XYZ file of C-alpha atoms in Angstrom:
374
model
C 12.015 23.384 -84.672
C 13.802 21.011 -87.012
C 13.508 17.276 -87.236
C 15.429 14.322 -88.543
C 14.081 10.834 -89.008
C 15.287 7.323 -89.883
C 12.903 4.898 -91.501
C 13.126 1.954 -89.064
C 9.695 1.676 -87.481
C 9.878 0.262 -83.939
C 6.865 1.658 -81.975
C 3.352 2.551 -82.776
C 1.182 4.949 -80.836
C -2.465 4.203 -80.048
C -3.591 6.395 -82.769
C -1.799 4.311 -85.406
C 0.944 6.751 -86.147
C 4.369 5.091 -86.482
C 7.225 6.083 -84.171
C 10.504 6.055 -85.942
C 13.832 5.049 -84.744
C 15.998 8.003 -83.433
C 13.531 10.717 -84.571
C 14.645 13.959 -83.122
C 13.721 17.693 -82.983
C 15.679 20.798 -82.032
C 14.168 23.674 -80.230
C 13.755 25.500 -76.931
C 12.704 23.326 -73.965
C 10.717 26.306 -72.617
C 9.651 28.266 -75.618
C 8.379 31.143 -73.404
C 11.840 31.537 -72.037
C 13.989 30.952 -75.180
C 17.460 31.041 -73.542
C 18.967 27.730 -74.776
C 18.372 25.232 -77.508
C 18.886 21.449 -77.463
C 18.211 18.487 -79.742
C 16.167 15.539 -78.213
C 14.309 12.410 -79.241
C 10.590 12.356 -79.946
C 8.186 9.570 -79.536
C 8.274 7.173 -76.442
C 11.388 8.563 -75.056
C 9.882 12.081 -75.147
C 6.875 10.981 -73.240
C 9.025 9.082 -70.694
C 11.068 12.311 -70.076
C 7.812 14.234 -69.798
C 6.733 11.978 -66.900
C 10.133 12.144 -65.236
C 10.021 15.875 -65.526
C 6.727 15.960 -63.682
C 8.155 13.712 -61.089
C 11.075 15.948 -60.361
C 8.865 19.097 -60.415
C 6.528 17.407 -57.884
C 9.508 16.992 -55.494
C 10.344 20.692 -55.994
C 6.706 21.707 -55.210
C 6.849 19.803 -52.066
C 10.077 21.491 -51.040
C 8.363 24.902 -51.952
C 5.403 24.012 -49.743
C 7.584 23.241 -46.853
C 9.325 26.654 -47.202
C 12.756 25.139 -47.750
C 15.674 26.924 -49.322
C 16.153 25.125 -52.757
C 19.723 24.504 -54.151
C 20.462 22.755 -57.489
C 23.465 20.494 -57.209
C 25.157 20.434 -60.592
C 27.458 17.304 -60.909
C 29.465 15.308 -63.484
C 27.718 11.999 -64.030
C 29.266 10.362 -67.338
C 31.943 7.880 -67.588
C 34.421 10.209 -69.336
C 38.087 10.890 -69.104
C 38.729 8.070 -66.597
C 35.694 8.957 -64.549
C 33.207 6.091 -63.810
C 29.518 6.567 -63.853
C 28.724 4.789 -60.571
C 31.504 6.532 -58.716
C 30.286 9.891 -59.938
C 26.790 9.109 -58.701
C 28.261 8.063 -55.312
C 30.155 11.368 -55.070
C 27.169 13.383 -55.917
C 24.986 11.533 -53.353
C 27.534 11.893 -50.771
C 27.924 15.607 -51.447
C 24.146 16.194 -51.208
C 24.108 14.318 -47.775
C 27.089 16.209 -46.539
C 25.721 19.589 -47.487
C 22.386 18.866 -45.966
C 24.160 17.927 -42.757
C 26.239 21.105 -42.797
C 23.700 23.569 -44.054
C 20.722 22.095 -42.164
C 17.326 20.648 -42.759
C 15.854 23.936 -44.068
C 17.851 23.426 -47.285
C 16.776 21.080 -50.013
C 19.439 19.978 -52.522
C 18.072 18.833 -55.856
C 20.549 16.066 -56.882
C 20.414 15.014 -60.579
C 22.183 11.814 -59.833
C 19.059 10.717 -57.756
C 17.040 11.102 -60.965
C 19.409 9.568 -63.515
C 17.347 7.093 -65.725
C 20.517 5.208 -66.958
C 21.159 3.514 -63.586
C 19.985 0.500 -61.717
C 17.553 2.597 -59.753
C 16.551 4.537 -62.774
C 15.479 1.438 -64.590
C 12.667 1.077 -62.111
C 11.622 4.575 -62.857
C 11.570 4.014 -66.501
C 9.415 0.799 -65.998
C 7.087 2.878 -63.917
C 6.783 5.493 -66.661
C 6.326 2.923 -69.349
C 3.467 1.419 -67.402
C 1.794 4.808 -67.250
C 2.213 5.100 -71.165
C 0.500 1.773 -72.019
C -2.747 3.535 -73.339
C -0.571 5.523 -75.875
C 2.093 2.841 -76.484
C 0.304 -0.637 -75.959
C 2.692 -3.304 -75.117
C 5.734 -1.107 -74.954
C 8.546 -2.773 -72.934
C 11.808 -1.398 -71.609
C 13.615 -3.724 -74.070
C 11.689 -2.133 -76.994
C 12.447 1.294 -75.794
C 16.202 0.585 -75.550
C 16.249 -1.044 -78.969
C 14.812 2.110 -80.414
C 17.699 4.419 -79.048
C 19.184 5.482 -75.883
C 18.723 8.921 -74.111
C 21.281 11.580 -75.210
C 22.686 14.683 -73.530
C 20.052 16.780 -75.228
C 17.316 14.567 -73.818
C 18.484 15.071 -70.345
C 19.233 18.844 -70.844
C 15.762 19.455 -72.239
C 14.354 17.803 -69.033
C 16.713 19.747 -66.740
C 16.028 23.044 -68.451
C 12.386 22.695 -67.815
C 13.037 21.828 -64.196
C 15.380 24.760 -63.875
C 13.200 27.376 -65.607
C 9.490 26.487 -65.140
C 7.860 27.720 -61.938
C 4.204 27.298 -62.490
C 3.721 25.729 -59.053
C 5.082 28.603 -56.951
C 3.000 29.753 -54.012
C 3.947 33.387 -54.636
C 1.342 34.559 -57.131
C 3.522 37.547 -58.217
C 6.319 35.159 -59.364
C 4.333 32.190 -60.350
C 4.834 31.057 -63.961
C 7.205 33.907 -64.885
C 9.594 30.998 -66.035
C 12.553 32.498 -64.145
C 13.441 29.510 -62.169
C 11.618 30.770 -59.196
C 11.784 27.530 -57.268
C 15.581 27.936 -56.887
C 17.620 30.035 -54.473
C 21.045 28.860 -55.490
C 23.158 26.587 -57.638
C 26.050 24.498 -56.185
C 28.615 23.184 -58.825
C 30.418 20.098 -57.547
C 34.255 20.497 -57.479
C 37.438 18.502 -56.734
C 37.221 19.259 -52.974
C 33.815 17.676 -52.705
C 35.310 14.562 -54.423
C 38.217 14.506 -51.972
C 35.729 14.616 -49.029
C 34.091 11.499 -50.511
C 37.298 9.602 -50.754
C 38.650 10.771 -47.355
C 35.565 9.103 -45.702
C 35.368 6.022 -47.867
C 38.951 4.740 -47.755
C 41.857 4.756 -45.326
C 45.399 6.075 -46.015
C 47.316 9.267 -45.400
C 47.327 10.560 -49.010
C 44.684 11.089 -51.625
C 46.512 8.485 -53.744
C 46.118 5.893 -50.862
C 42.485 6.804 -50.552
C 41.691 6.528 -54.365
C 43.684 3.294 -54.735
C 41.859 1.829 -51.654
C 38.509 2.736 -53.173
C 39.448 1.359 -56.541
C 40.675 -1.986 -55.051
C 37.555 -2.355 -52.997
C 35.225 -1.513 -55.800
C 37.185 -3.844 -58.207
C 36.618 -6.686 -55.755
C 32.948 -6.059 -54.844
C 31.165 -4.437 -57.910
C 30.723 -6.925 -60.820
C 30.084 -3.978 -63.268
C 33.209 -2.116 -62.208
C 35.095 -5.273 -62.655
C 33.757 -5.753 -66.200
C 34.635 -2.249 -67.222
C 38.202 -2.166 -65.840
C 39.306 -5.946 -65.955
C 37.831 -7.302 -69.120
C 38.089 -6.557 -72.844
C 36.196 -7.499 -76.086
C 36.969 -11.198 -76.956
C 36.334 -10.532 -80.652
C 33.137 -12.550 -80.746
C 30.782 -10.159 -79.043
C 31.677 -11.310 -75.553
C 34.170 -10.290 -72.838
C 37.371 -11.981 -71.587
C 39.279 -11.185 -68.427
C 42.526 -9.209 -68.817
C 45.628 -11.437 -68.152
C 48.201 -9.180 -66.295
C 50.874 -11.827 -67.240
C 50.401 -10.795 -70.815
C 52.266 -7.458 -71.608
C 49.576 -6.035 -73.769
C 46.813 -6.785 -71.210
C 48.999 -5.379 -68.403
C 49.273 -2.228 -70.424
C 45.561 -1.900 -70.900
C 44.776 -2.481 -67.262
C 47.428 -0.054 -66.001
C 46.211 2.567 -68.503
C 42.584 2.295 -67.261
C 43.653 2.441 -63.657
C 45.819 5.446 -64.281
C 43.060 7.265 -66.049
C 40.892 6.617 -62.998
C 43.510 8.069 -60.581
C 44.121 11.071 -62.823
C 40.488 11.900 -63.221
C 39.543 11.673 -59.571
C 42.862 13.059 -58.424
C 42.905 16.190 -60.679
C 39.732 16.634 -62.850
C 36.623 15.380 -61.111
C 34.502 18.512 -61.266
C 31.707 20.164 -63.144
C 34.395 21.931 -65.128
C 34.742 18.770 -67.193
C 30.915 18.108 -67.601
C 29.206 19.177 -70.723
C 25.754 19.308 -68.995
C 27.159 21.322 -66.218
C 28.504 23.894 -68.671
C 24.893 24.328 -69.929
C 23.624 24.594 -66.424
C 26.068 27.303 -65.522
C 24.906 29.284 -68.506
C 21.241 28.709 -67.566
C 22.019 30.147 -64.061
C 23.715 33.192 -65.661
C 20.950 33.864 -68.245
C 18.117 33.384 -65.697
C 19.904 35.824 -63.351
C 20.083 38.258 -66.143
C 16.345 37.905 -66.815
C 15.541 38.258 -63.071
C 17.607 41.474 -62.793
C 15.309 43.143 -65.275
C 12.077 41.755 -63.932
C 10.128 43.820 -61.347
C 9.040 40.747 -59.465
C 12.745 40.046 -58.733
C 15.525 42.567 -59.378
C 19.254 42.385 -58.610
C 18.668 41.432 -54.919
C 16.732 38.360 -55.824
C 19.290 36.670 -58.245
C 20.158 33.087 -57.519
C 23.379 32.631 -55.576
C 26.184 30.441 -57.006
C 28.724 28.116 -55.365
C 31.634 26.083 -56.791
C 33.690 23.612 -54.886
C 32.242 24.907 -51.702
C 32.876 28.565 -52.058
C 30.634 31.347 -53.330
C 31.044 32.662 -56.906
C 33.213 35.852 -56.961
C 31.842 39.057 -58.288
C 33.462 38.328 -61.718
C 32.155 34.786 -61.870
C 28.541 35.873 -61.284
C 28.919 37.850 -64.675
C 30.529 35.294 -66.826
C 29.245 32.576 -69.092
C 31.257 29.542 -70.038
C 31.488 27.417 -73.172
C 28.387 25.482 -74.245
C 28.020 21.810 -73.540
C 25.024 20.284 -75.408
C 23.472 23.612 -76.368
C 22.672 23.774 -80.076
C 23.954 27.203 -81.412
C 23.062 28.755 -84.564
C 25.803 29.592 -87.174
C 26.198 33.220 -85.984
C 26.450 32.344 -82.345
C 28.969 29.625 -82.908
C 31.160 31.945 -84.984
C 31.565 34.208 -82.061
C 33.226 31.430 -80.074
C 36.845 30.542 -79.995
C 37.889 28.409 -82.959
C 39.183 25.866 -80.504
C 35.743 25.263 -79.008
C 34.883 21.449 -78.841
C 31.867 20.501 -80.919
C 28.426 20.058 -79.305
C 27.971 16.278 -78.938
C 24.694 14.567 -79.341
C 25.770 11.061 -78.117
C 24.370 9.475 -74.948
C 25.648 10.481 -71.560
C 26.529 7.008 -70.643
C 25.963 3.442 -72.044
C 23.308 1.213 -70.498
C 23.515 0.817 -67.514
C 26.945 2.138 -67.084
C 29.543 3.774 -69.229
C 31.881 1.235 -70.969
C 35.505 2.399 -71.059
C 37.211 2.522 -74.527
C 39.460 -0.370 -75.375
C 43.154 0.338 -75.452
C 45.533 -1.410 -77.895
C 48.810 0.369 -77.676
C 50.334 2.250 -74.674
C 50.631 5.514 -76.536
C 47.260 5.398 -78.304
C 44.883 8.164 -77.175
C 42.807 6.860 -74.228
C 39.667 8.623 -75.292
C 38.910 11.193 -78.107
C 36.682 14.069 -77.854
C 34.242 12.474 -80.309
C 33.722 9.658 -77.737
C 33.004 11.873 -74.820
C 29.442 12.813 -73.814
C 28.229 14.287 -70.359
């Protein structure tokens, strides 16, 4: 593993060792199954994610004990490319409920959106984890933790890799702790049809445009954070000011944001545009390769895959995709197409929701690759 540190000391563990701001390390989340590397934060955030991993695994263990068919729901979460964090969470939650109704109670859909730390609900989970860490970090508060740094895509993918790979709690002793994702029977990758199902039930209107615009108008009027992100700009003093549609430049900013929202949810909303989901697709593929060669599994016990409501084709089951947050060595990266986007280490979303980039000119790029994260 490699580590990088910055000198600003913010937290101190019980043993007196200093925790430094933004200290990171790179490695395999599950060293015994070295299929994918990520970079994550050490220190207090590492321990928070350890507790969060244990919480998710306890839910999986309960589903296993109940004999349920376990499906991982891969979904986009970040505010990227016109998408909005809270809307993405709503779509993921709606999709999990809809699939449970359609597939039946014997299925358990593990929905990452339900465990996202950077949300209003997630704040309570972080506070709970911080309380459990007081012996190691006396006096640690949420404000101190956030002052140190925010979670990144690598932090989340380290956690989800452990959830998806580790299986030390399986009832089947022959498969227990093989680290082949034994808790999971299938992955379901959310697609545009799933999002349209959400809008069709949440808004009136004949067309998809009518439904998305109805949703946008309702959320704009009822959600203060949505309003702040879409209807205000930096006032130059560290605060926010409302956009004034009577001013041409403000009108351009508002319409550009609104158009990005409609473009994203009308054409792009999908795991195809999620960095984390790219890594999850590849985890699914690599675990299936490992299962194929393990006598406890074999080809008949590979995990099924679904995208946008349909099963993977024969070709899709054998294909990887470009990496998301995965850290590749020089040789591996050289094999990829030169047009591959760089692996990004920035946070999935800002706290508590992603803040859309400011727009100045109508033809200025709305969002650069360097700004995007999950």
